[in-house]
PDB file of C-alpha atoms in Angstrom:
ATOM      1  CA  MET A   1      -9.206  12.313  -0.541  1.00  0.00           C
ATOM      2  CA  ALA A   2      -5.495  10.771   1.687  1.00  0.00           C
ATOM      3  CA  PHE A   3      -3.958  13.666   1.155  1.00  0.00           C
ATOM      4  CA  ASN A   4      -6.219  15.981   2.640  1.00  0.00           C
ATOM      5  CA  GLY A   5      -6.411  18.569   0.105  1.00  0.00           C
ATOM      6  CA  GLU A   6      -2.412  19.552   0.103  1.00  0.00           C
ATOM      7  CA  THR A   7      -0.792  19.842  -3.521  1.00  0.00           C
ATOM      8  CA  ILE A   8       1.002  17.024  -5.048  1.00  0.00           C
ATOM      9  CA  SER A   9       3.458  18.227  -7.262  1.00  0.00           C
ATOM     10  CA  PHE A  10       5.890  16.889 -10.309  1.00  0.00           C
ATOM     11  CA  ILE A  11       9.042  17.872 -11.780  1.00  0.00           C
ATOM     12  CA  GLY A  12       8.680  16.017 -14.481  1.00  0.00           C
ATOM     13  CA  ALA A  13       6.212  14.991 -17.021  1.00  0.00           C
ATOM     14  CA  GLY A  14       7.767  11.890 -18.235  1.00  0.00           C
ATOM     15  CA  VAL A  15       5.914   8.272 -17.986  1.00  0.00           C
ATOM     16  CA  MET A  16       6.529   7.551 -14.592  1.00  0.00           C
ATOM     17  CA  GLY A  17       5.058  10.600 -13.101  1.00  0.00           C
ATOM     18  CA  GLU A  18       2.213  10.518 -15.554  1.00  0.00           C
ATOM     19  CA  ALA A  19       1.966   6.788 -14.153  1.00  0.00           C
ATOM     20  CA  MET A  20       1.653   8.079 -10.976  1.00  0.00           C
ATOM     21  CA  ILE A  21      -0.525  10.764 -12.365  1.00  0.00           C
ATOM     22  CA  LYS A  22      -2.865   8.617 -13.533  1.00  0.00           C
ATOM     23  CA  GLY A  23      -2.705   6.491 -10.284  1.00  0.00           C
ATOM     24  CA  LEU A  24      -3.563   8.802  -7.962  1.00  0.00           C
ATOM     25  CA  LEU A  25      -6.598  10.300  -9.677  1.00  0.00           C
ATOM     26  CA  TYR A  26      -8.081   6.496 -10.818  1.00  0.00           C
ATOM     27  CA  GLN A  27      -7.775   5.515  -7.171  1.00  0.00           C
ATOM     28  CA  GLN A  28      -9.688   8.976  -5.728  1.00  0.00           C
ATOM     29  CA  LEU A  29      -6.138   9.667  -3.295  1.00  0.00           C
ATOM     30  CA  VAL A  30      -5.912  13.368  -5.021  1.00  0.00           C
ATOM     31  CA  SER A  31      -8.372  15.565  -7.222  1.00  0.00           C
ATOM     32  CA  PRO A  32      -7.093  16.754 -10.156  1.00  0.00           C
ATOM     33  CA  GLU A  33      -6.761  20.562  -8.601  1.00  0.00           C
ATOM     34  CA  ASN A  34      -4.614  19.327  -6.231  1.00  0.00           C
ATOM     35  CA  ILE A  35      -1.872  18.007  -9.054  1.00  0.00           C
ATOM     36  CA  MET A  36       0.621  20.160 -10.456  1.00  0.00           C
ATOM     37  CA  ALA A  37       2.881  18.972 -13.030  1.00  0.00           C
ATOM     38  CA  ALA A  38       6.224  20.918 -14.045  1.00  0.00           C
ATOM     39  CA  ASP A  39       7.742  19.779 -17.597  1.00  0.00           C
ATOM     40  CA  PRO A  40       9.688  22.145 -20.133  1.00  0.00           C
ATOM     41  CA  ASN A  41       8.147  20.391 -22.977  1.00  0.00           C
ATOM     42  CA  GLN A  42       4.545  22.427 -23.487  1.00  0.00           C
ATOM     43  CA  SER A  43       3.243  19.847 -25.895  1.00  0.00           C
ATOM     44  CA  ARG A  44       3.963  17.488 -23.160  1.00  0.00           C
ATOM     45  CA  LEU A  45       1.766  19.621 -20.868  1.00  0.00           C
ATOM     46  CA  ASP A  46      -0.841  20.574 -22.966  1.00  0.00           C
ATOM     47  CA  GLU A  47      -1.393  16.467 -23.823  1.00  0.00           C
ATOM     48  CA  ILE A  48      -0.944  15.960 -19.819  1.00  0.00           C
ATOM     49  CA  CYS A  49      -3.535  18.759 -18.967  1.00  0.00           C
ATOM     50  CA  ASP A  50      -5.986  18.073 -21.390  1.00  0.00           C
ATOM     51  CA  GLN A  51      -6.031  14.342 -21.086  1.00  0.00           C
ATOM     52  CA  TYR A  52      -6.247  14.501 -16.347  1.00  0.00           C
ATOM     53  CA  GLY A  53      -7.523  17.953 -15.410  1.00  0.00           C
ATOM     54  CA  ILE A  54      -4.688  18.675 -13.249  1.00  0.00           C
ATOM     55  CA  ARG A  55      -2.486  21.697 -13.413  1.00  0.00           C
ATOM     56  CA  CYS A  56       0.373  22.631 -15.043  1.00  0.00           C
ATOM     57  CA  THR A  57       3.487  25.015 -15.812  1.00  0.00           C
ATOM     58  CA  THR A  58       7.215  24.536 -17.675  1.00  0.00           C
ATOM     59  CA  ASP A  59       8.318  26.630 -13.877  1.00  0.00           C
ATOM     60  CA  ASN A  60       9.746  24.193 -11.914  1.00  0.00           C
ATOM     61  CA  GLN A  61      10.377  27.258  -9.332  1.00  0.00           C
ATOM     62  CA  LEU A  62       6.265  27.517  -8.723  1.00  0.00           C
ATOM     63  CA  ALA A  63       5.405  24.411  -8.970  1.00  0.00           C
ATOM     64  CA  ALA A  64       7.769  23.060  -6.543  1.00  0.00           C
ATOM     65  CA  ARG A  65       6.672  26.218  -3.895  1.00  0.00           C
ATOM     66  CA  GLU A  66       2.959  24.904  -4.471  1.00  0.00           C
ATOM     67  CA  ALA A  67       3.839  21.666  -3.346  1.00  0.00           C
ATOM     68  CA  ASN A  68       3.357  19.922   0.107  1.00  0.00           C
ATOM     69  CA  VAL A  69       4.351  17.170  -1.892  1.00  0.00           C
ATOM     70  CA  LEU A  70       7.040  17.086  -4.493  1.00  0.00           C
ATOM     71  CA  VAL A  71       7.884  14.459  -6.739  1.00  0.00           C
ATOM     72  CA  LEU A  72      11.152  14.485  -8.931  1.00  0.00           C
ATOM     73  CA  SER A  73      10.705  12.352 -11.890  1.00  0.00           C
ATOM     74  CA  VAL A  74      13.009  13.284 -14.560  1.00  0.00           C
ATOM     75  CA  LYS A  75      15.203  12.455 -16.146  1.00  0.00           C
ATOM     76  CA  PRO A  76      18.648  11.236 -14.555  1.00  0.00           C
ATOM     77  CA  GLN A  77      20.728  13.225 -16.529  1.00  0.00           C
ATOM     78  CA  VAL A  78      18.906  16.442 -15.616  1.00  0.00           C
ATOM     79  CA  MET A  79      18.808  15.959 -12.151  1.00  0.00           C
ATOM     80  CA  GLY A  80      21.314  17.698 -12.203  1.00  0.00           C
ATOM     81  CA  LYS A  81      20.852  20.896 -12.981  1.00  0.00           C
ATOM     82  CA  VAL A  82      17.333  20.018 -11.851  1.00  0.00           C
ATOM     83  CA  LEU A  83      17.983  20.149  -8.582  1.00  0.00           C
ATOM     84  CA  PRO A  84      20.029  23.719  -7.726  1.00  0.00           C
ATOM     85  CA  GLU A  85      17.210  25.570  -9.363  1.00  0.00           C
ATOM     86  CA  LEU A  86      14.879  23.990  -6.462  1.00  0.00           C
ATOM     87  CA  SER A  87      17.233  25.056  -3.726  1.00  0.00           C
ATOM     88  CA  GLY A  88      16.410  27.000  -1.800  1.00  0.00           C
ATOM     89  CA  GLN A  89      11.980  26.919  -3.025  1.00  0.00           C
ATOM     90  CA  VAL A  90      11.052  23.507  -0.956  1.00  0.00           C
ATOM     91  CA  ASP A  91      11.780  24.530   2.518  1.00  0.00           C
ATOM     92  CA  ASP A  92       7.695  24.266   3.808  1.00  0.00           C
ATOM     93  CA  VAL A  93       7.423  20.987   1.170  1.00  0.00           C
ATOM     94  CA  SER A  94       6.608  17.771   3.959  1.00  0.00           C
ATOM     95  CA  LEU A  95       7.695  15.437   1.392  1.00  0.00           C
ATOM     96  CA  ILE A  96      10.117  15.091  -1.038  1.00  0.00           C
ATOM     97  CA  VAL A  97      10.174  11.699  -3.446  1.00  0.00           C
ATOM     98  CA  SER A  98      12.032  10.443  -6.309  1.00  0.00           C
ATOM     99  CA  ILE A  99      11.702   7.585  -8.538  1.00  0.00           C
ATOM    100  CA  VAL A 100      15.023   9.486 -10.350  1.00  0.00           C
ATOM    101  CA  ALA A 101      17.114   6.264 -10.673  1.00  0.00           C
ATOM    102  CA  GLY A 102      20.769   6.312  -9.528  1.00  0.00           C
ATOM    103  CA  VAL A 103      20.133   9.939  -7.483  1.00  0.00           C
ATOM    104  CA  PRO A 104      21.618   9.403  -4.126  1.00  0.00           C
ATOM    105  CA  LEU A 105      19.899  10.191  -1.392  1.00  0.00           C
ATOM    106  CA  LYS A 106      22.564  12.557   0.476  1.00  0.00           C
ATOM    107  CA  THR A 107      22.666  13.921  -2.632  1.00  0.00           C
ATOM    108  CA  ILE A 108      18.808  14.985  -2.966  1.00  0.00           C
ATOM    109  CA  SER A 109      18.350  15.956   0.583  1.00  0.00           C
ATOM    110  CA  ASP A 110      22.351  18.175   0.392  1.00  0.00           C
ATOM    111  CA  THR A 111      21.197  20.457  -2.318  1.00  0.00           C
ATOM    112  CA  LEU A 112      17.043  21.130  -1.595  1.00  0.00           C
ATOM    113  CA  LEU A 113      18.197  21.612   2.320  1.00  0.00           C
ATOM    114  CA  ASN A 114      15.549  19.210   3.150  1.00  0.00           C
ATOM    115  CA  GLY A 115      16.096  16.388   4.919  1.00  0.00           C
ATOM    116  CA  ARG A 116      12.446  14.754   4.246  1.00  0.00           C
ATOM    117  CA  VAL A 117      13.385  12.670   1.007  1.00  0.00           C
ATOM    118  CA  VAL A 118      12.378   9.033  -0.211  1.00  0.00           C
ATOM    119  CA  ARG A 119      13.859   7.559  -3.335  1.00  0.00           C
ATOM    120  CA  SER A 120      12.538   5.083  -5.117  1.00  0.00           C
ATOM    121  CA  MET A 121      12.898   2.879  -7.995  1.00  0.00           C
ATOM    122  CA  PRO A 122       9.482   1.890  -9.474  1.00  0.00           C
ATOM    123  CA  ASN A 123       9.275  -0.196 -12.910  1.00  0.00           C
ATOM    124  CA  THR A 124       7.236   0.488 -16.190  1.00  0.00           C
ATOM    125  CA  PRO A 125       4.265  -2.018 -15.585  1.00  0.00           C
ATOM    126  CA  GLY A 126       3.385   0.913 -13.206  1.00  0.00           C
ATOM    127  CA  GLN A 127       1.764   2.637 -16.373  1.00  0.00           C
ATOM    128  CA  ILE A 128      -0.649   0.250 -15.768  1.00  0.00           C
ATOM    129  CA  GLY A 129      -1.336  -0.078 -12.209  1.00  0.00           C
ATOM    130  CA  LYS A 130       0.728  -3.547 -12.595  1.00  0.00           C
ATOM    131  CA  GLY A 131       4.331  -2.695 -11.516  1.00  0.00           C
ATOM    132  CA  ILE A 132       6.543  -2.657  -8.563  1.00  0.00           C
ATOM    133  CA  THR A 133       8.273  -0.154  -6.469  1.00  0.00           C
ATOM    134  CA  VAL A 134      11.660  -0.177  -3.712  1.00  0.00           C
ATOM    135  CA  TRP A 135      11.504   2.455  -1.581  1.00  0.00           C
ATOM    136  CA  THR A 136      13.582   3.706   1.649  1.00  0.00           C
ATOM    137  CA  ALA A 137      13.788   6.280   2.762  1.00  0.00           C
ATOM    138  CA  ALA A 138      15.762   9.550   4.549  1.00  0.00           C
ATOM    139  CA  PRO A 139      15.717   9.938   9.298  1.00  0.00           C
ATOM    140  CA  ASP A 140      14.165  12.861   8.518  1.00  0.00           C
ATOM    141  CA  VAL A 141      10.782  10.797   7.254  1.00  0.00           C
ATOM    142  CA  GLY A 142       8.332  10.855   9.194  1.00  0.00           C
ATOM    143  CA  LYS A 143       5.131   8.457  10.161  1.00  0.00           C
ATOM    144  CA  GLU A 144       3.091  10.231   8.162  1.00  0.00           C
ATOM    145  CA  GLN A 145       5.106  10.750   5.314  1.00  0.00           C
ATOM    146  CA  ARG A 146       5.704   6.509   4.698  1.00  0.00           C
ATOM    147  CA  ARG A 147       2.382   6.537   4.593  1.00  0.00           C
ATOM    148  CA  GLN A 148       1.680   9.273   2.195  1.00  0.00           C
ATOM    149  CA  THR A 149       4.884   7.214   0.252  1.00  0.00           C
ATOM    150  CA  GLU A 150       3.311   4.429   0.002  1.00  0.00           C
ATOM    151  CA  LEU A 151      -0.033   5.952  -1.383  1.00  0.00           C
ATOM    152  CA  LEU A 152       1.944   7.532  -3.534  1.00  0.00           C
ATOM    153  CA  LEU A 153       4.377   4.302  -4.828  1.00  0.00           C
ATOM    154  CA  GLY A 154       0.780   2.029  -4.589  1.00  0.00           C
ATOM    155  CA  ALA A 155      -0.499   4.230  -7.009  1.00  0.00           C
ATOM    156  CA  MET A 156       1.558   2.023 -10.064  1.00  0.00           C
ATOM    157  CA  GLY A 157       1.018  -1.860  -8.216  1.00  0.00           C
ATOM    158  CA  GLU A 158       3.063  -3.144  -5.553  1.00  0.00           C
ATOM    159  CA  GLN A 159       5.991  -1.542  -3.388  1.00  0.00           C
ATOM    160  CA  ILE A 160       8.362  -2.460  -0.789  1.00  0.00           C
ATOM    161  CA  PHE A 161      10.396  -0.810   1.974  1.00  0.00           C
ATOM    162  CA  ALA A 162      13.696  -1.465   1.770  1.00  0.00           C
ATOM    163  CA  GLY A 163      16.356  -0.849   4.996  1.00  0.00           C
ATOM    164  CA  ASP A 164      19.207   0.168   3.845  1.00  0.00           C
ATOM    165  CA  GLU A 165      19.743   2.499   0.503  1.00  0.00           C
ATOM    166  CA  SER A 166      21.794   0.128  -1.132  1.00  0.00           C
ATOM    167  CA  PHE A 167      18.905  -2.093  -2.110  1.00  0.00           C
ATOM    168  CA  LEU A 168      18.046   0.797  -4.453  1.00  0.00           C
ATOM    169  CA  ASP A 169      20.730  -0.233  -6.876  1.00  0.00           C
ATOM    170  CA  MET A 170      20.058  -3.474  -6.501  1.00  0.00           C
ATOM    171  CA  ALA A 171      16.493  -3.268  -7.617  1.00  0.00           C
ATOM    172  CA  THR A 172      17.461  -1.183 -10.124  1.00  0.00           C
ATOM    173  CA  ALA A 173      19.161  -3.929 -12.089  1.00  0.00           C
ATOM    174  CA  LEU A 174      16.181  -5.985 -10.870  1.00  0.00           C
ATOM    175  CA  SER A 175      12.615  -4.634 -11.150  1.00  0.00           C
ATOM    176  CA  GLY A 176      13.515  -1.763 -12.811  1.00  0.00           C
ATOM    177  CA  SER A 177      15.730  -2.549 -15.288  1.00  0.00           C
ATOM    178  CA  GLY A 178      13.443  -6.713 -15.335  1.00  0.00           C
ATOM    179  CA  PRO A 179      11.072  -5.723 -18.482  1.00  0.00           C
ATOM    180  CA  ALA A 180      13.985  -5.238 -20.593  1.00  0.00           C
ATOM    181  CA  TYR A 181      15.081  -8.342 -19.922  1.00  0.00           C
ATOM    182  CA  VAL A 182      11.909 -10.184 -20.799  1.00  0.00           C
ATOM    183  CA  PHE A 183      11.140  -7.864 -23.290  1.00  0.00           C
ATOM    184  CA  MET A 184      14.191  -9.256 -24.910  1.00  0.00           C
ATOM    185  CA  PHE A 185      13.207 -12.707 -23.791  1.00  0.00           C
ATOM    186  CA  MET A 186       9.081 -12.328 -25.283  1.00  0.00           C
ATOM    187  CA  GLU A 187      11.471 -11.365 -28.389  1.00  0.00           C
ATOM    188  CA  SER A 188      13.271 -14.344 -29.013  1.00  0.00           C
ATOM    189  CA  LEU A 189      10.435 -16.663 -28.233  1.00  0.00           C
ATOM    190  CA  ILE A 190       8.275 -14.373 -30.910  1.00  0.00           C
ATOM    191  CA  ASP A 191      11.495 -14.652 -33.850  1.00  0.00           C
ATOM    192  CA  ALA A 192      12.040 -18.298 -32.825  1.00  0.00           C
ATOM    193  CA  GLY A 193       8.026 -18.928 -33.680  1.00  0.00           C
ATOM    194  CA  VAL A 194       8.430 -17.380 -37.191  1.00  0.00           C
ATOM    195  CA  HIS A 195      11.559 -18.489 -37.879  1.00  0.00           C
ATOM    196  CA  MET A 196       9.646 -22.281 -37.073  1.00  0.00           C
ATOM    197  CA  GLY A 197       6.535 -21.297 -39.464  1.00  0.00           C
ATOM    198  CA  PHE A 198       4.370 -18.801 -37.765  1.00  0.00           C
ATOM    199  CA  SER A 199       2.817 -15.626 -38.986  1.00  0.00           C
ATOM    200  CA  ARG A 200       4.499 -13.032 -36.602  1.00  0.00           C
ATOM    201  CA  ARG A 201       0.208 -11.751 -35.132  1.00  0.00           C
ATOM    202  CA  ASP A 202       0.264 -15.538 -34.442  1.00  0.00           C
ATOM    203  CA  ALA A 203       3.760 -16.083 -32.425  1.00  0.00           C
ATOM    204  CA  GLU A 204       3.378 -12.981 -30.295  1.00  0.00           C
ATOM    205  CA  GLN A 205      -0.273 -14.548 -29.170  1.00  0.00           C
ATOM    206  CA  LEU A 206       1.323 -17.638 -28.214  1.00  0.00           C
ATOM    207  CA  VAL A 207       4.353 -16.000 -26.669  1.00  0.00           C
ATOM    208  CA  THR A 208       2.478 -13.031 -24.769  1.00  0.00           C
ATOM    209  CA  GLN A 209      -0.275 -15.042 -23.696  1.00  0.00           C
ATOM    210  CA  THR A 210       2.492 -17.935 -22.412  1.00  0.00           C
ATOM    211  CA  LEU A 211       4.097 -15.565 -20.733  1.00  0.00           C
ATOM    212  CA  ALA A 212       0.812 -13.838 -18.542  1.00  0.00           C
ATOM    213  CA  GLY A 213      -0.544 -17.148 -18.058  1.00  0.00           C
ATOM    214  CA  SER A 214       2.917 -18.560 -16.575  1.00  0.00           C
ATOM    215  CA  VAL A 215       3.020 -15.585 -14.915  1.00  0.00           C
ATOM    216  CA  GLU A 216       0.140 -16.123 -12.802  1.00  0.00           C
ATOM    217  CA  PHE A 217       0.075 -19.838 -12.557  1.00  0.00           C
ATOM    218  CA  ALA A 218       3.130 -19.280 -10.204  1.00  0.00           C
ATOM    219  CA  ARG A 219       1.599 -16.136  -8.082  1.00  0.00           C
ATOM    220  CA  ARG A 220      -1.677 -18.905  -7.511  1.00  0.00           C
ATOM    221  CA  SER A 221       0.842 -22.118  -7.026  1.00  0.00           C
ATOM    222  CA  GLY A 222       2.969 -20.907  -4.164  1.00  0.00           C
ATOM    223  CA  LEU A 223       5.613 -22.656  -5.865  1.00  0.00           C
ATOM    224  CA  HIS A 224       8.967 -22.962  -6.146  1.00  0.00           C
ATOM    225  CA  PRO A 225       9.848 -22.224 -10.343  1.00  0.00           C
ATOM    226  CA  ALA A 226      11.949 -25.080 -10.436  1.00  0.00           C
ATOM    227  CA  GLN A 227       9.673 -27.092  -9.245  1.00  0.00           C
ATOM    228  CA  LEU A 228       6.588 -25.609 -11.712  1.00  0.00           C
ATOM    229  CA  ARG A 229       9.732 -26.224 -13.977  1.00  0.00           C
ATOM    230  CA  ASN A 230       9.430 -29.783 -13.384  1.00  0.00           C
ATOM    231  CA  GLN A 231       6.511 -30.376 -13.342  1.00  0.00           C
ATOM    232  CA  VAL A 232       6.265 -28.739 -17.468  1.00  0.00           C
ATOM    233  CA  THR A 233       9.753 -31.576 -18.121  1.00  0.00           C
ATOM    234  CA  SER A 234       9.295 -34.962 -18.979  1.00  0.00           C
ATOM    235  CA  PRO A 235      12.237 -37.428 -18.477  1.00  0.00           C
ATOM    236  CA  GLY A 236      13.542 -37.187 -22.500  1.00  0.00           C
ATOM    237  CA  GLY A 237      10.365 -34.420 -23.623  1.00  0.00           C
ATOM    238  CA  THR A 238      10.056 -31.485 -26.099  1.00  0.00           C
ATOM    239  CA  THR A 239      11.250 -29.491 -23.271  1.00  0.00           C
ATOM    240  CA  ALA A 240      13.823 -31.305 -21.790  1.00  0.00           C
ATOM    241  CA  ALA A 241      15.345 -30.888 -24.782  1.00  0.00           C
ATOM    242  CA  ALA A 242      15.067 -27.237 -25.185  1.00  0.00           C
ATOM    243  CA  LEU A 243      16.585 -26.697 -21.607  1.00  0.00           C
ATOM    244  CA  TYR A 244      19.333 -28.614 -22.009  1.00  0.00           C
ATOM    245  CA  GLU A 245      20.155 -26.175 -25.271  1.00  0.00           C
ATOM    246  CA  MET A 246      18.886 -23.190 -23.186  1.00  0.00           C
ATOM    247  CA  ASP A 247      21.385 -24.237 -19.783  1.00  0.00           C
ATOM    248  CA  LYS A 248      24.565 -25.270 -22.341  1.00  0.00           C
ATOM    249  CA  GLY A 249      23.808 -21.944 -23.987  1.00  0.00           C
ATOM    250  CA  GLY A 250      24.821 -20.107 -20.720  1.00  0.00           C
ATOM    251  CA  LEU A 251      21.028 -18.887 -20.171  1.00  0.00           C
ATOM    252  CA  ARG A 252      20.843 -18.445 -16.805  1.00  0.00           C
ATOM    253  CA  THR A 253      24.788 -17.114 -17.098  1.00  0.00           C
ATOM    254  CA  VAL A 254      24.057 -14.575 -19.161  1.00  0.00           C
ATOM    255  CA  LEU A 255      21.624 -13.572 -17.182  1.00  0.00           C
ATOM    256  CA  SER A 256      23.349 -13.319 -14.398  1.00  0.00           C
ATOM    257  CA  LYS A 257      25.407 -11.859 -15.726  1.00  0.00           C
ATOM    258  CA  GLY A 258      23.629  -8.841 -17.811  1.00  0.00           C
ATOM    259  CA  VAL A 259      21.891  -8.494 -14.081  1.00  0.00           C
ATOM    260  CA  TRP A 260      25.115  -7.687 -12.414  1.00  0.00           C
ATOM    261  CA  ALA A 261      26.542  -5.348 -14.860  1.00  0.00           C
ATOM    262  CA  ALA A 262      22.807  -3.641 -14.310  1.00  0.00           C
ATOM    263  CA  TYR A 263      23.668  -3.367 -10.596  1.00  0.00           C
ATOM    264  CA  ARG A 264      27.555  -1.989 -11.889  1.00  0.00           C
ATOM    265  CA  ARG A 265      26.063   0.849 -13.516  1.00  0.00           C
ATOM    266  CA  SER A 266      23.672   2.414 -10.825  1.00  0.00           C
ATOM    267  CA  GLN A 267      25.905   1.777  -8.530  1.00  0.00           C
ATOM    268  CA  ALA A 268      28.437   3.774 -10.922  1.00  0.00           C
ATOM    269  CA  LEU A 269      25.628   6.499 -11.437  1.00  0.00           C
ATOM    270  CA  GLY A 270      25.127   6.610  -7.445  1.00  0.00           C
ATOM    271  CA  ALA A 271      28.805   7.813  -7.420  1.00  0.00           C
ATOM    272  CA  LYS A 272      29.233  10.422  -8.905  1.00  0.00           C
ATOM    273  CA  ASP A 273      26.190  11.966  -6.889  1.00  0.00           C
ATOM    274  CA  ASP A 274      28.167  11.592  -3.644  1.00  0.00           C
TER     275      ASP A 274
END
């Protein structure tokens, strides 16, 4: 076991916390008895405990006191309540990993009185081990804690270290919120297919496989997306006609503005916690 019998406690047993727990167990990085999840929702805890065989509690302070590694996986709006509750309970915790959007390193370390803090931004494909997480670390996080962070976050997919914390707000806007943009794009294509006459089931299959295949093809090709797009676009053809209308409608501009809006919102949320 990569964590040598250390206890990993999760404050919050939501979907992303569960994704990390599932990944850790699947990769055999830690045994179930060395994972504890804390959540105020008893029915949710019962579900998690039954499925993964881990320890569960409704007491955040108990989970924090028993932790060698602490993962903060609550909703951003409740961090203001959770952090003061844990203050003074985590002196012996060797690593604190936050996957909470918009809460700066300084806010976490100052409130918990522990400087060994990592801030990260995963995304929802992490639930199936296909996500990507951007993370950064406070100066007090040592080499061994960084290695453990890579293992923790790698349990959900790929991970990228950023030396500057400002990149976390950028990651929130691009990859953290990114799946929602993709799902909206999928929804729009499916609706177009239904409008033309496909059944919704067939339209969903066509769109889903087209996106999945296109992404995998792009990864394997190593080519720039513009080069791949040009390969599909014949002069005066159907694809050229479609892309002309999309450009005329401002698709690129709208996407860019949307990402920037998410970025500004992430910065604003972080400013509230400074």
